[in-house]
Coordinates of N, CA and C in Angstrom, one line a residue:
X9 N 65.2 1.4 153.1 CA 64.2 0.3 152.5 C 63.9 1.3 151.2
X10 N 64.4 0.5 150.1 CA 64.0 0.8 148.7 C 62.6 1.1 148.6
X11 N 62.0 2.6 147.8 CA 61.0 2.7 147.6 C 60.7 2.3 146.1
X12 N 59.7 2.3 145.7 CA 59.1 1.5 144.2 C 59.7 2.1 142.9
X13 N 60.0 3.5 142.9 CA 60.2 4.4 141.9 C 61.8 4.1 141.6
X14 N 62.0 3.9 143.0 CA 64.1 3.5 142.6 C 64.4 2.6 142.3
X15 N 63.5 1.4 142.2 CA 63.8 0.0 141.9 C 63.0 0.0 140.1
X16 N 62.2 0.5 139.7 CA 61.5 0.7 138.7 C 62.2 1.3 138.0
X17 N 63.3 2.8 138.5 CA 64.0 3.4 137.3 C 65.3 2.7 137.0
X18 N 65.9 2.0 138.2 CA 66.8 1.2 137.9 C 66.6 0.0 137.3
X19 N 65.2 -1.0 137.2 CA 65.2 -1.6 136.4 C 65.3 -1.1 134.6
X20 N 64.7 0.1 134.5 CA 64.5 0.3 133.2 C 66.1 1.0 132.7
X21 N 67.0 1.2 133.9 CA 68.1 1.7 133.3 C 68.9 -0.1 132.9
X22 N 68.6 -0.9 133.5 CA 69.6 -1.9 133.2 C 68.7 -2.7 132.2
X23 N 67.8 -2.9 132.1 CA 66.8 -3.2 130.7 C 67.2 -2.5 129.4
X24 N 67.7 -1.3 129.1 CA 68.1 -0.1 128.2 C 68.8 -1.1 127.1
X25 N 69.3 -0.3 126.0 CA 70.0 -1.0 125.2 C 71.3 -1.2 125.6
X26 N 71.6 -2.6 125.7 CA 73.3 -3.0 126.2 C 74.3 -1.9 125.3
X27 N 75.8 -1.7 125.8 CA 76.6 -1.3 125.9 C 77.6 -2.2 125.3
X28 N 78.3 -2.4 124.2 CA 79.6 -3.1 123.8 C 80.6 -2.6 125.0
X29 N 81.2 -3.7 125.3 CA 82.1 -3.7 126.3 C 83.2 -2.5 126.1
X30 N 83.7 -2.3 124.8 CA 84.9 -1.3 124.4 C 84.2 0.0 124.9
X31 N 82.7 0.1 124.5 CA 82.5 1.6 125.0 C 81.7 1.6 126.3
X32 N 81.1 0.8 126.8 CA 81.1 0.7 128.2 C 81.9 0.9 129.2
X33 N 83.4 0.6 129.0 CA 84.6 0.9 129.5 C 84.7 2.2 129.8
X34 N 84.5 2.7 129.0 CA 84.7 4.5 128.6 C 83.6 5.2 129.4
X35 N 82.5 4.8 128.7 CA 81.1 5.5 129.0 C 81.0 5.5 131.0
X36 N 81.6 4.1 131.3 CA 81.3 3.7 132.6 C 81.5 5.3 133.8
X37 N 80.2 5.3 134.9 CA 80.8 6.3 135.7 C 81.8 5.9 136.6
X38 N 82.2 6.9 137.4 CA 82.9 6.5 138.6 C 82.3 6.6 139.6
X39 N 81.2 6.6 139.6 CA 80.3 6.4 141.0 C 79.6 5.1 141.0
X40 N 78.9 4.9 142.5 CA 78.5 3.5 142.8 C 77.2 3.6 142.4
X41 N 77.0 2.1 141.9 CA 75.4 1.8 141.0 C 75.5 -0.1 141.2
X42 N 74.4 0.0 139.9 CA 74.5 -1.6 139.5 C 75.1 -1.5 138.1
X43 N 75.2 -3.3 137.9 CA 75.7 -3.3 136.5 C 75.2 -4.6 136.3
X44 N 74.6 -4.5 135.0 CA 74.1 -6.2 134.5 C 74.7 -6.2 133.3
X45 N 75.1 -7.9 132.8 CA 75.6 -8.4 131.8 C 75.1 -9.1 131.1
X46 N 75.1 -8.9 129.7 CA 74.1 -9.4 128.7 C 74.8 -10.4 127.6
X47 N 73.9 -11.2 127.0 CA 74.8 -12.2 126.1 C 73.3 -13.0 125.1
X48 N 73.9 -13.0 123.8 CA 72.9 -13.3 122.8 C 72.8 -14.6 123.6
X49 N 71.5 -15.2 122.9 CA 70.8 -16.9 123.2 C 71.6 -17.8 122.7
X50 N 72.7 -17.3 122.0 CA 73.2 -18.8 121.4 C 74.4 -18.8 122.6
X51 N 74.6 -18.1 123.4 CA 76.1 -17.9 124.4 C 75.2 -18.5 125.8
X52 N 75.9 -19.5 126.3 CA 75.8 -20.5 127.1 C 74.3 -20.6 127.5
X53 N 73.6 -21.2 126.7 CA 72.1 -21.4 126.4 C 71.9 -22.1 127.0
X54 N 72.3 -23.0 128.0 CA 71.4 -23.7 129.1 C 71.1 -22.4 130.3
X55 N 71.6 -21.5 130.2 CA 71.4 -20.5 131.0 C 70.6 -18.9 131.0
X56 N 69.2 -19.8 130.5 CA 68.2 -18.8 129.9 C 68.0 -17.9 131.3
X57 N 68.0 -16.1 130.7 CA 67.9 -15.2 131.6 C 67.0 -14.3 130.8
X58 N 66.4 -13.2 131.8 CA 65.5 -12.4 131.2 C 65.9 -11.5 129.8
X59 N 65.0 -11.4 129.0 CA 65.3 -10.5 127.4 C 65.1 -9.4 128.4
X60 N 66.0 -8.8 127.3 CA 66.3 -7.1 127.0 C 65.4 -6.5 126.6
X61 N 65.2 -5.4 127.3 CA 63.4 -4.8 126.7 C 63.8 -4.1 125.5
X62 N 65.0 -3.5 125.0 CA 65.5 -3.1 123.9 C 66.3 -3.5 122.9
X63 N 66.9 -4.6 123.3 CA 67.8 -5.6 122.5 C 67.3 -6.8 122.8
X64 N 66.0 -7.3 121.9 CA 65.2 -8.9 122.1 C 66.8 -9.9 121.9
X65 N 67.8 -9.5 121.6 CA 69.2 -10.3 121.0 C 69.4 -10.5 122.0
X66 N 69.5 -10.3 123.1 CA 70.1 -10.3 124.6 C 69.5 -10.8 125.7
X67 N 70.2 -11.4 126.7 CA 69.4 -12.3 127.8 C 70.6 -12.0 128.6
X68 N 69.9 -11.4 130.1 CA 70.6 -11.1 130.9 C 71.2 -12.7 131.7
X69 N 72.6 -11.7 132.0 CA 73.2 -13.2 132.7 C 73.4 -13.2 134.2
X70 N 74.0 -11.6 134.6 CA 74.7 -11.5 136.0 C 74.5 -10.1 136.1
X71 N 74.5 -10.0 137.5 CA 74.0 -8.7 138.1 C 75.3 -8.2 139.0
X72 N 75.8 -7.3 139.5 CA 76.6 -7.0 140.3 C 76.4 -5.3 140.9
X73 N 77.4 -5.1 141.8 CA 76.9 -4.2 142.5 C 78.6 -3.4 142.4
X74 N 78.6 -2.2 142.6 CA 80.0 -1.8 142.9 C 79.9 -0.4 143.4
X75 N 81.3 0.2 144.2 CA 81.4 1.4 144.5 C 81.8 2.3 143.7
X76 N 82.7 1.7 142.7 CA 83.0 2.5 141.3 C 82.6 1.6 140.5
X77 N 81.4 2.0 139.5 CA 81.1 1.3 138.6 C 82.4 1.2 137.7
X78 N 83.1 2.1 136.8 CA 84.3 1.8 135.6 C 85.2 1.0 136.4
X79 N 85.6 1.1 137.3 CA 87.1 0.3 138.0 C 86.4 -1.0 138.4
X80 N 85.4 -1.4 139.0 CA 84.8 -2.8 139.0 C 85.2 -3.3 137.7
X81 N 83.9 -3.1 136.8 CA 84.4 -3.9 135.6 C 85.7 -3.6 134.9
X82 N 86.0 -2.3 134.6 CA 87.3 -2.4 134.0 C 88.8 -3.2 134.7
X83 N 88.8 -2.9 135.7 CA 89.5 -3.8 136.6 C 89.7 -5.1 136.8
X84 N 88.5 -5.2 137.5 CA 87.8 -6.6 137.7 C 87.3 -7.9 137.1
X85 N 86.4 -7.3 136.5 CA 85.8 -7.9 135.7 C 86.5 -8.3 134.2
X86 N 86.9 -7.4 133.9 CA 87.9 -7.7 132.3 C 89.4 -7.8 132.6
X87 N 89.7 -7.8 133.4 CA 91.3 -8.3 133.9 C 91.4 -9.9 134.8
X88 N 91.1 -9.6 136.1 CA 91.5 -10.4 136.8 C 90.6 -11.6 137.6
X89 N 90.5 -12.4 137.3 CA 89.8 -13.9 137.9 C 89.8 -13.8 139.4
X90 N 90.9 -13.5 139.8 CA 91.3 -13.6 141.2 C 89.9 -12.7 142.1
X91 N 89.6 -11.5 141.3 CA 88.8 -10.7 141.9 C 87.5 -10.6 141.1
X92 N 86.8 -11.7 140.8 CA 85.8 -11.4 139.8 C 84.9 -12.7 139.7
X93 N 83.8 -12.7 140.8 CA 83.3 -14.0 140.8 C 82.6 -14.2 139.5
X94 N 82.2 -13.2 138.6 CA 81.7 -13.3 137.3 C 82.7 -14.2 136.3
X95 N 84.1 -13.5 136.4 CA 85.0 -14.4 136.0 C 85.4 -15.7 135.9
X96 N 85.5 -16.3 137.4 CA 85.5 -17.3 138.1 C 84.1 -18.1 136.9
X97 N 83.4 -17.8 137.3 CA 82.1 -18.4 136.8 C 82.0 -18.7 135.5
X98 N 82.2 -17.8 134.4 CA 82.4 -17.9 133.1 C 83.9 -18.7 132.9
X99 N 84.6 -19.2 133.6 CA 86.1 -19.7 133.3 C 85.6 -21.3 133.2
X100 N 84.8 -21.4 134.5 CA 84.4 -22.7 134.8 C 83.3 -23.2 133.8
X101 N 82.7 -22.3 133.4 CA 81.4 -23.0 132.8 C 82.1 -23.0 131.2
X102 N 82.8 -22.6 130.8 CA 83.5 -22.3 129.3 C 84.7 -23.4 129.9
X103 N 85.3 -23.9 130.9 CA 86.8 -24.1 130.8 C 87.1 -25.4 129.7
X104 N 86.1 -26.4 129.6 CA 86.0 -27.1 128.8 C 86.5 -27.3 127.4
X105 N 85.3 -26.0 126.9 CA 85.4 -25.8 125.5 C 86.4 -24.6 125.5
X106 N 87.2 -24.2 126.0 CA 88.0 -23.1 125.9 C 89.4 -23.4 126.0
X107 N 89.3 -24.8 127.1 CA 90.8 -25.4 127.7 C 91.3 -24.3 128.1
X108 N 90.9 -23.7 129.2 CA 91.1 -22.9 130.2 C 92.1 -23.1 131.3
X109 N 93.3 -22.6 131.7 CA 94.1 -23.1 132.9 C 94.1 -22.4 133.9
X110 N 94.0 -23.0 134.9 CA 94.6 -22.1 136.5 C 95.5 -22.4 137.2
X111 N 95.9 -21.6 137.9 CA 97.1 -21.6 139.3 C 96.9 -20.7 140.4
X112 N 97.7 -21.5 141.0 CA 97.8 -20.7 142.4 C 98.7 -19.2 142.5
X113 N 98.1 -18.6 142.6 CA 98.8 -17.2 143.5 C 98.5 -17.3 144.9
X114 N 98.0 -16.7 145.6 CA 97.0 -16.3 147.0 C 95.9 -16.7 147.0
X115 N 95.6 -17.1 145.6 CA 93.8 -17.7 145.2 C 94.4 -18.3 143.9
X116 N 93.3 -18.9 143.6 CA 92.9 -19.3 142.0 C 92.9 -18.7 141.6
X117 N 93.6 -18.5 139.6 CA 93.8 -17.6 138.7 C 93.6 -18.2 137.5
X118 N 93.1 -17.7 136.6 CA 93.6 -18.3 135.2 C 95.3 -17.9 134.8
X119 N 95.5 -18.4 134.3 CA 97.1 -18.4 133.8 C 97.0 -16.8 132.9
X120 N 98.2 -16.1 133.1 CA 98.2 -15.1 132.3 C 97.4 -15.0 130.6
X121 N 97.7 -15.8 129.8 CA 97.4 -15.9 128.7 C 95.9 -16.4 128.3
X122 N 95.4 -16.8 129.5 CA 94.0 -17.3 129.4 C 93.0 -16.2 130.4
X123 N 93.8 -15.8 131.1 CA 92.9 -14.3 131.5 C 92.9 -13.5 130.0
X124 N 93.6 -13.0 129.0 CA 93.8 -12.8 128.3 C 92.6 -13.0 127.4
X125 N 92.6 -14.4 126.9 CA 91.6 -15.0 126.6 C 90.2 -14.8 126.5
X126 N 89.9 -15.1 128.0 CA 88.8 -14.6 128.5 C 88.2 -13.3 128.7
X127 N 89.0 -12.3 128.3 CA 88.9 -10.9 128.2 C 88.1 -10.8 126.7
X128 N 89.0 -11.3 126.1 CA 88.7 -10.8 124.7 C 87.4 -11.8 124.3
X129 N 87.1 -12.7 125.1 CA 86.0 -14.1 124.7 C 84.8 -12.7 125.4
X130 N 84.5 -12.0 126.6 CA 83.9 -11.4 127.0 C 83.8 -10.1 126.0
X131 N 84.7 -9.5 125.4 CA 84.3 -8.3 124.6 C 83.6 -9.1 123.5
X132 N 83.8 -9.9 123.2 CA 83.5 -10.5 121.6 C 81.9 -11.0 121.5
X133 N 81.0 -11.6 123.1 CA 80.1 -11.9 123.3 C 79.0 -11.2 124.7
X134 N 79.8 -10.4 125.4 CA 78.9 -9.9 125.9 C 79.2 -8.6 126.2
X135 N 77.7 -7.9 126.7 CA 77.6 -6.3 126.6 C 76.8 -5.9 128.1
X136 N 76.9 -4.9 128.4 CA 76.5 -4.0 129.8 C 75.8 -3.2 129.7
X137 N 74.8 -3.1 131.0 CA 74.2 -2.3 131.4 C 74.6 -1.7 132.6
X138 N 74.1 -0.2 133.1 CA 74.3 -0.1 134.8 C 73.4 0.8 135.0
X139 N 73.3 1.4 136.2 CA 72.3 2.2 136.5 C 73.1 2.7 138.0
X140 N 73.5 4.1 138.1 CA 74.1 4.8 139.3 C 73.4 4.8 140.1
X141 N 73.8 4.4 141.6 CA 73.0 4.2 142.7 C 73.8 4.7 143.9
X142 N 73.6 5.2 145.1 CA 74.5 5.8 145.6 C 74.5 4.6 146.8
X143 N 73.8 3.8 147.1 CA 73.4 2.4 147.8 C 73.0 1.2 147.2
X144 N 74.1 0.8 146.3 CA 73.7 -0.3 145.3 C 73.5 -1.6 146.0
X145 N 73.8 -1.9 147.0 CA 74.1 -3.2 148.1 C 72.7 -3.5 148.4
X146 N 71.5 -2.8 148.7 CA 70.2 -3.3 148.9 C 69.1 -3.2 147.4
X147 N 70.0 -2.7 146.6 CA 69.0 -2.4 145.0 C 69.6 -3.8 144.2
X148 N 70.9 -4.2 144.6 CA 71.6 -5.1 143.9 C 70.4 -6.5 144.4
X149 N 70.2 -6.5 145.9 CA 69.6 -8.0 146.4 C 68.2 -7.7 145.9
X150 N 67.7 -6.7 145.3 CA 66.1 -6.5 145.2 C 65.9 -6.9 143.5
X151 N 67.2 -6.3 142.8 CA 67.3 -6.7 141.6 C 67.3 -8.4 141.0
X152 N 68.3 -8.9 141.6 CA 68.4 -10.1 141.7 C 67.2 -11.0 142.1
X153 N 66.5 -10.2 143.0 CA 65.5 -11.5 143.0 C 63.9 -11.1 142.6
X154 N 64.3 -10.0 141.8 CA 63.1 -9.9 140.7 C 63.7 -10.4 139.4
X155 N 64.7 -10.1 138.8 CA 65.0 -10.6 137.5 C 65.4 -11.9 137.9
X156 N 66.0 -12.3 138.6 CA 66.7 -13.3 138.6 C 67.8 -13.8 137.6
X157 N 69.0 -13.5 136.9 CA 69.9 -13.7 136.8 C 70.3 -14.7 136.5
X158 N 70.8 -15.9 135.9 CA 71.0 -17.3 136.1 C 72.3 -17.4 136.9
X159 N 73.2 -16.5 136.3 CA 74.9 -16.6 137.1 C 74.9 -16.3 138.1
X160 N 74.2 -15.5 138.8 CA 74.5 -14.9 140.4 C 73.4 -16.1 141.0
X161 N 74.2 -16.5 142.0 CA 74.4 -17.7 143.3 C 73.7 -16.9 144.1
X162 N 74.1 -15.8 145.0 CA 73.5 -15.1 146.2 C 72.2 -14.5 146.2
X163 N 71.3 -15.1 146.4 CA 70.1 -14.3 146.6 C 69.1 -15.0 145.2
X164 N 69.4 -15.9 144.7 CA 68.8 -16.5 144.0 C 68.3 -18.1 144.7
X165 N 67.2 -18.4 144.1 CA 66.4 -19.6 144.9 C 67.4 -21.1 144.4
X166 N 66.8 -22.2 144.7 CA 67.7 -23.1 144.5 C 67.4 -23.5 143.4
X167 N 67.7 -24.1 142.4 CA 67.5 -24.8 141.1 C 68.6 -24.9 139.9
X168 N 67.6 -25.6 138.9 CA 69.4 -26.1 138.3 C 69.9 -25.2 137.4
X169 N 69.8 -24.2 137.5 CA 71.1 -22.9 136.7 C 71.8 -23.1 138.5
X170 N 71.1 -22.2 139.3 CA 72.2 -22.2 140.3 C 73.1 -23.1 140.8
X171 N 72.7 -24.5 140.9 CA 73.1 -25.7 140.7 C 74.5 -26.0 140.0
X172 N 74.4 -25.7 138.8 CA 75.3 -25.6 137.6 C 76.3 -24.6 137.9
X173 N 76.0 -23.4 138.2 CA 76.7 -22.6 138.4 C 77.5 -22.6 139.9
X174 N 77.4 -23.5 140.7 CA 78.1 -23.8 141.9 C 78.8 -24.8 141.3
X175 N 78.4 -25.8 140.8 CA 79.4 -26.8 140.2 C 80.6 -26.4 138.9
X176 N 80.3 -25.2 138.2 CA 81.5 -24.6 137.8 C 82.4 -24.1 138.4
X177 N 81.7 -23.3 139.4 CA 82.8 -22.8 140.1 C 83.8 -23.4 140.9
X178 N 83.4 -24.7 141.4 CA 83.9 -25.7 142.3 C 84.9 -26.5 140.9
X179 N 84.1 -26.4 139.8 CA 85.3 -27.0 138.8 C 86.4 -26.2 138.5
X180 N 86.3 -24.6 138.6 CA 86.7 -24.0 138.6 C 88.1 -23.7 139.3
X181 N 87.8 -23.9 140.7 CA 88.5 -24.3 141.9 C 89.9 -25.3 141.8
X182 N 88.7 -26.8 141.5 CA 89.6 -27.6 141.5 C 90.6 -27.7 140.5
X183 N 90.3 -27.2 139.1 CA 91.1 -27.4 138.2 C 92.8 -27.2 138.4
X184 N 93.1 -25.9 139.5 CA 94.3 -25.7 140.1 C 95.7 -26.6 140.6
X185 N 94.7 -27.5 141.4 CA 94.9 -28.7 142.0 C 94.7 -28.2 143.6
X186 N 95.2 -29.1 144.3 CA 95.9 -28.5 146.1 C 96.6 -27.0 146.2
X187 N 96.0 -26.5 147.0 CA 97.0 -25.4 147.5 C 98.5 -25.9 147.7
X188 N 99.5 -25.3 147.0 CA 101.0 -25.6 147.2 C 101.2 -25.1 148.9
X189 N 102.0 -25.3 149.6 CA 102.2 -25.1 150.7 C 102.9 -23.9 150.6
X190 N 103.0 -22.8 151.7 CA 103.5 -21.6 151.8 C 104.6 -21.7 152.1

């Protein structure tokens, strides 16, 4: 059971001034916690999220949990679409505009040069906040329920944003074509 003080402090941490990704990847702790991805309103305009308290030019896009914040963000979200729901979602949403291409490995991934292009896009457009918490799973669920980040599907209500995110993810997977025989 989460107490109100824990949820309030975590919310305050996540609504603090977002860090550019170049600084965040160095400053992120190696402990467990919850992280929040932020974007200016002109990025993914059809997905409005809560405005950041300290930077009104940023709005919340996505929340996630991690047992090790630094490695989750740096090794998964900023490197590998096969291990990041956020990257797959962004790739699906941006596929037409950015001409991203996918391929099969043991799963659907962006081709290597497009992985690099998506990482560059993320560094250029997104920022990050986080809160260290030893038990991030229940906190993440509570924060998604309260803050309703538009790119999260799990824990959100049915709605237009949720449906478009699911469609973008389906488009991402379908773009690789049928799974090759092993």
